[in-house]
PDB file of C-alpha atoms in Angstrom:
ATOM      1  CA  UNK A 272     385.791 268.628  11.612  1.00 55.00           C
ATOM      2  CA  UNK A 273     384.909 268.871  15.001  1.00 55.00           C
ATOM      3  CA  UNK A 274     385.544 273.245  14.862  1.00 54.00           C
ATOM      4  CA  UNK A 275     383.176 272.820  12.543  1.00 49.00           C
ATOM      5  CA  UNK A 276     380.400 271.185  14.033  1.00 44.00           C
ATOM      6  CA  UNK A 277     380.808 273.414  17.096  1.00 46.00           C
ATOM      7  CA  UNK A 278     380.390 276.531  15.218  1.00 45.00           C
ATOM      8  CA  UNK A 279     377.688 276.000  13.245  1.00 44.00           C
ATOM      9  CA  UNK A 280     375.674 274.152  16.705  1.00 44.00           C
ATOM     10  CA  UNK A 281     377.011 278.154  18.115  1.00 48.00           C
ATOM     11  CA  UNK A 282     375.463 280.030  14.932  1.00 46.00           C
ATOM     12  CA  UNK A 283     372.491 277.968  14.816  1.00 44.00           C
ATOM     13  CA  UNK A 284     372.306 278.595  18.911  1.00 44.00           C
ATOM     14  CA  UNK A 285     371.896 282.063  17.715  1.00 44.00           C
ATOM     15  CA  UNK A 286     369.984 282.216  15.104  1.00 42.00           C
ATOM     16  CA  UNK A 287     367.414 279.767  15.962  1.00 40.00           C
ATOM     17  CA  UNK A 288     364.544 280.857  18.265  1.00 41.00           C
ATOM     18  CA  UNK A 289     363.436 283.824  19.363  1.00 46.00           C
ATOM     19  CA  UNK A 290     363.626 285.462  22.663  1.00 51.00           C
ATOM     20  CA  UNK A 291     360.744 287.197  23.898  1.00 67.00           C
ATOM     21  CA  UNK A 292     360.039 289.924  26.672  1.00 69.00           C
ATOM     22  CA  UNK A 293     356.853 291.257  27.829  1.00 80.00           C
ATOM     23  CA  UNK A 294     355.992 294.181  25.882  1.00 84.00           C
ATOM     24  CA  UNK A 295     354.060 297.440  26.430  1.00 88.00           C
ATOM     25  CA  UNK A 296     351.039 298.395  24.813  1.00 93.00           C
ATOM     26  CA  UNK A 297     350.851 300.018  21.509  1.00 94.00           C
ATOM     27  CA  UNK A 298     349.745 303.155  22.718  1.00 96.00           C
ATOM     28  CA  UNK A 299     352.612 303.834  24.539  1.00 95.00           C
ATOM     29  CA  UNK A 300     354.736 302.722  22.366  1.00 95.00           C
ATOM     30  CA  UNK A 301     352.977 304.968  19.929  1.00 96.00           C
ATOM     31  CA  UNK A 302     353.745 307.906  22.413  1.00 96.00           C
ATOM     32  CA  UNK A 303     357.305 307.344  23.011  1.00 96.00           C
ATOM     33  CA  UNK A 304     357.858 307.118  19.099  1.00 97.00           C
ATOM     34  CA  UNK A 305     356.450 310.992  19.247  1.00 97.00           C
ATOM     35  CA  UNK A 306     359.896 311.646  20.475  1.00 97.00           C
ATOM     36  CA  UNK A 307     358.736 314.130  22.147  1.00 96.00           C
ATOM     37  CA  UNK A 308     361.233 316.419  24.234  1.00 95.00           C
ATOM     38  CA  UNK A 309     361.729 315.873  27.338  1.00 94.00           C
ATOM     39  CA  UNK A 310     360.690 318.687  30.140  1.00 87.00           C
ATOM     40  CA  UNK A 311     362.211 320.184  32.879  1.00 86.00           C
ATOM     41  CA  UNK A 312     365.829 319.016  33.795  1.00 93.00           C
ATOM     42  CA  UNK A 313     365.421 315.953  32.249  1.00 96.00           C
ATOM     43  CA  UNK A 314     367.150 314.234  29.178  1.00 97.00           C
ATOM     44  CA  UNK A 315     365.438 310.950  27.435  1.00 97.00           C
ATOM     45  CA  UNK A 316     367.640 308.414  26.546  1.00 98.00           C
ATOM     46  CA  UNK A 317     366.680 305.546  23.854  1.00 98.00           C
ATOM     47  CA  UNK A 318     367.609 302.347  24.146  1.00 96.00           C
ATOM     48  CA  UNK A 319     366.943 299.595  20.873  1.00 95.00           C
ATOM     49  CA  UNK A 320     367.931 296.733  19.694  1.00 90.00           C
ATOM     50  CA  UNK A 321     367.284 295.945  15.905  1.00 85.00           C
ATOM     51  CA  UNK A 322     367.863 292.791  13.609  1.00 72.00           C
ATOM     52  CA  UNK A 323     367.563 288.947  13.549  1.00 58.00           C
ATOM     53  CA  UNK A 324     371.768 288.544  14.999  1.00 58.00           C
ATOM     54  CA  UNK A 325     371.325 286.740  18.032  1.00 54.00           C
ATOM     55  CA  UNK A 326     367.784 286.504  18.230  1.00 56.00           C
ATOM     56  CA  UNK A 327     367.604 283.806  20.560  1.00 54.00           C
ATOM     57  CA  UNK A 328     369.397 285.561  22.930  1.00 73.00           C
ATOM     58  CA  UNK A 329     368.014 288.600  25.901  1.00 75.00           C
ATOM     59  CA  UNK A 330     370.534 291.298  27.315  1.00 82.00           C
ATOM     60  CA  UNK A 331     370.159 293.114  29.968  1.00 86.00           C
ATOM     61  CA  UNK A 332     370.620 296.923  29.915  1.00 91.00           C
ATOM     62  CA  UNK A 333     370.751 299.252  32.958  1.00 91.00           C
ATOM     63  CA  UNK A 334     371.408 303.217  33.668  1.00 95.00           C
ATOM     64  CA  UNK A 335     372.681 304.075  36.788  1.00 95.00           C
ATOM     65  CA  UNK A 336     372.894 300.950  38.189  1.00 91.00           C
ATOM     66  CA  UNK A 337     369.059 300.310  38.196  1.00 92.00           C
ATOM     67  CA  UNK A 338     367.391 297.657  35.957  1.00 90.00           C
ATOM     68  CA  UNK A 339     365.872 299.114  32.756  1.00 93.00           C
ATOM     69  CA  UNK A 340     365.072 295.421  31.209  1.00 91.00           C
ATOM     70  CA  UNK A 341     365.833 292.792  29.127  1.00 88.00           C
ATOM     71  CA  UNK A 342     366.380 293.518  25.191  1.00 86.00           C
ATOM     72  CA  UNK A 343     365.536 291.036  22.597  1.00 84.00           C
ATOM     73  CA  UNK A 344     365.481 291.727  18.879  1.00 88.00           C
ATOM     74  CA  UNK A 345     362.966 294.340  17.657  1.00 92.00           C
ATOM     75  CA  UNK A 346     362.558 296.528  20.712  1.00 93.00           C
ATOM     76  CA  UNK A 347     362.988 299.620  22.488  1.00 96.00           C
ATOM     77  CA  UNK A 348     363.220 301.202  26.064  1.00 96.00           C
ATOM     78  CA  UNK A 349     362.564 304.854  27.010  1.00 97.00           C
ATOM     79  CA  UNK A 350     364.108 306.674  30.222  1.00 96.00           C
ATOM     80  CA  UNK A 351     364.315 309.836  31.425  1.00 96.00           C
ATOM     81  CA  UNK A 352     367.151 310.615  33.853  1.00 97.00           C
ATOM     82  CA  UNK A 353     368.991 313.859  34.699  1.00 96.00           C
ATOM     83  CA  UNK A 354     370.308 316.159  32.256  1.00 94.00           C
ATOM     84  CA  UNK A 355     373.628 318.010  32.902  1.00 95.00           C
ATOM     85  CA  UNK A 356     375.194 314.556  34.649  1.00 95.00           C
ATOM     86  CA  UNK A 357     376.559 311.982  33.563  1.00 97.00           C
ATOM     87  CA  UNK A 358     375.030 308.332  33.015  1.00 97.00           C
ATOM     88  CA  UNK A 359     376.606 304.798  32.774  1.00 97.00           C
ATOM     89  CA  UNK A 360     374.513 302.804  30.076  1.00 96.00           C
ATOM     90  CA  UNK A 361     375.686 299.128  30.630  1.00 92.00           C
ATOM     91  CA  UNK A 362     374.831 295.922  28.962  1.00 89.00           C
ATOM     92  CA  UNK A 363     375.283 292.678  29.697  1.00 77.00           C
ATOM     93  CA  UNK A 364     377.966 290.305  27.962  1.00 71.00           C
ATOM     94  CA  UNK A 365     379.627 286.990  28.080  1.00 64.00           C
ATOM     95  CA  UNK A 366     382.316 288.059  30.501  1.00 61.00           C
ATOM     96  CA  UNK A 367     381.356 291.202  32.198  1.00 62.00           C
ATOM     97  CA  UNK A 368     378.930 294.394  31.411  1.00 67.00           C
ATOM     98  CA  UNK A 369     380.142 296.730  28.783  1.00 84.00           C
ATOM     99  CA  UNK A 370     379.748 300.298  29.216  1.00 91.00           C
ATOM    100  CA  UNK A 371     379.255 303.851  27.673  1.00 94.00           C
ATOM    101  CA  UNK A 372     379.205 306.834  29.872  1.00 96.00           C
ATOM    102  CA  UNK A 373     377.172 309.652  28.519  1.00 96.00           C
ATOM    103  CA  UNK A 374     376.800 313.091  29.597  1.00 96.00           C
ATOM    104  CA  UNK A 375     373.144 314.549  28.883  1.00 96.00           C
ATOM    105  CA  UNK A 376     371.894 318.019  28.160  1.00 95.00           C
ATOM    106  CA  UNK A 377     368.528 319.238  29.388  1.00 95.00           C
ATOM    107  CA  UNK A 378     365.275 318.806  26.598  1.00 95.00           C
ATOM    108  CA  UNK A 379     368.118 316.531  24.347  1.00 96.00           C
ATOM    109  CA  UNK A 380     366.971 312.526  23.391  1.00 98.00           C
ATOM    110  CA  UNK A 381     369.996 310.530  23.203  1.00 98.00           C
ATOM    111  CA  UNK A 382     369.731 307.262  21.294  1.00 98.00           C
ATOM    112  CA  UNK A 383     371.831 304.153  22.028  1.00 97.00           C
ATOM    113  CA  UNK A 384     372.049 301.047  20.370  1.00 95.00           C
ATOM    114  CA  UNK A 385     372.360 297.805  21.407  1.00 91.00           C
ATOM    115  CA  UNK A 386     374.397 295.258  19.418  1.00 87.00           C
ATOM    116  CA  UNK A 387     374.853 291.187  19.637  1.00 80.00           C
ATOM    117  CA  UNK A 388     378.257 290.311  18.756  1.00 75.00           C
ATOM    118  CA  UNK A 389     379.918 286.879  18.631  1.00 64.00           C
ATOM    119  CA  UNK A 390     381.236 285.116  22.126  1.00 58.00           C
ATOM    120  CA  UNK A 391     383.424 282.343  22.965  1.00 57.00           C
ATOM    121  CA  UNK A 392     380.351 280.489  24.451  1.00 56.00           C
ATOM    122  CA  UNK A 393     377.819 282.425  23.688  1.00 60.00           C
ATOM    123  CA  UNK A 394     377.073 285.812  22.396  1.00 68.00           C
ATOM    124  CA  UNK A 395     377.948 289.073  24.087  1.00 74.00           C
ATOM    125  CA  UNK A 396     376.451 292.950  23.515  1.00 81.00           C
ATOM    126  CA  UNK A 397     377.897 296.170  23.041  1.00 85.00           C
ATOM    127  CA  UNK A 398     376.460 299.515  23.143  1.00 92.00           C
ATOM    128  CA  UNK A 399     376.878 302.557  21.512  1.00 94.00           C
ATOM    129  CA  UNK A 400     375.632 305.871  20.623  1.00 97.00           C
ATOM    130  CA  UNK A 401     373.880 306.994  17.453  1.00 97.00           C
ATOM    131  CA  UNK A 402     372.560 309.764  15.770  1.00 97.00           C
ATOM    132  CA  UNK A 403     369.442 311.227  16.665  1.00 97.00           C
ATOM    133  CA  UNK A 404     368.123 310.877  12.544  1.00 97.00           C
ATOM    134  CA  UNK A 405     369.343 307.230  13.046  1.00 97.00           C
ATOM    135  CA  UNK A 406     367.628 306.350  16.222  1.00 97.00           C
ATOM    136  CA  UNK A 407     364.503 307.833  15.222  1.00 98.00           C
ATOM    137  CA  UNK A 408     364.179 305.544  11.599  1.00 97.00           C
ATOM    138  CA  UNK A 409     365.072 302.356  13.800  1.00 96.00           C
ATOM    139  CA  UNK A 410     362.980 303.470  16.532  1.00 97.00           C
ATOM    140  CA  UNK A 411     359.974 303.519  14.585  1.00 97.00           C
ATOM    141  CA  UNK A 412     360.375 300.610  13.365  1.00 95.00           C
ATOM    142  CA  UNK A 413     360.503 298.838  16.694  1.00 95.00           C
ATOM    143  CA  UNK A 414     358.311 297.855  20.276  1.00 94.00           C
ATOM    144  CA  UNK A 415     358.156 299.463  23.223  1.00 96.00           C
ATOM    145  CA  UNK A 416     358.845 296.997  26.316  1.00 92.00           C
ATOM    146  CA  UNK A 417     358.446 296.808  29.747  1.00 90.00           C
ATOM    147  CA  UNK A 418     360.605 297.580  31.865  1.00 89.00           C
ATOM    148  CA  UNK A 419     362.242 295.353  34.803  1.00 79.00           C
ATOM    149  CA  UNK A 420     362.902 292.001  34.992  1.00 74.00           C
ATOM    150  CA  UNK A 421     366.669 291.849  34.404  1.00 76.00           C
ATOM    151  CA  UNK A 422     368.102 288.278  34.724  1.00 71.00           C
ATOM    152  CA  UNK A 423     371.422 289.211  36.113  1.00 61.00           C
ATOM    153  CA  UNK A 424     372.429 291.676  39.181  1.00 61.00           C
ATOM    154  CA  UNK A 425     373.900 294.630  38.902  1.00 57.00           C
ATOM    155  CA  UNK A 426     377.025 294.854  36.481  1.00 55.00           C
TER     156      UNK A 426
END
């Protein structure tokens, strides 16, 4: 009896509410949903988060080391870094960051998405890479936010 009460007071911790972050404004999110190549030796790299799962909760997300933002359902980060290196993408979990390395190619988007999964006290995120065709229909769908304002240091 007791299991139960504590899972659904977990699932209803993560259902209920919904985080917020502050949010860029249309036109540029318009303009980063151009997907428009980047220039130069450069490589974009996508970063969403799509779906109700975990909506109460905010992840942060870095590249490099530096501070991209905090995710919360519905939204989307663009970055350019180097092309022809290659780039840690971490996210904050319960435990400790999780991590995908990718190695970009000059003028290429990458898209990555970020994914709430269950915790033992509260829920954690993954990452992981998708198609370009996939990223682009969630993309579109989604908001453009500012960047900054992680709530944690450096994984």
């Amino acid at each position: 009896m007791t299991k139960n009460i504590i899972l659904i007071c977990i699932l209803s911790l993560l259902f209920s509410g919904c985080a917020s972050v502050q949010m860029e404004s249309v036109e540029k999110s318009d303009q980063a949903k151009m997907f428009n190549l980047p220039k130069g030796d450069s490589s974009g790299i996508y970063v969403y988060r799509s779906g109700v799962f975990g909506s109460a909760l905010k992840k942060d997300v870095w590249i490099d080391g530096k501070c991209i933002g905090e995710t919360a359902p519905n939204i989307f980060f663009y970055e350019e870094v180097g092309c022809n290196e290659q780039h840690t993408v971490s996210t904050e979990s319960e435990f400790s960051a999780n991590e995908l390395v990718l190695t970009t190619e000059c003028g290429k988007n990458y898209f990555l998405r970020q994914y709430i999964k269950m915790g033992v006290f509260v829920g954690g995120a993954g990452i992981e890479q998708v198609s370009e065709e996939e990223g682009k229909k969630e993309v579109k769908s989604l908001k453009l936010a500012a960047k900054g304002n992680c709530s944690a240091t450096n994984p």
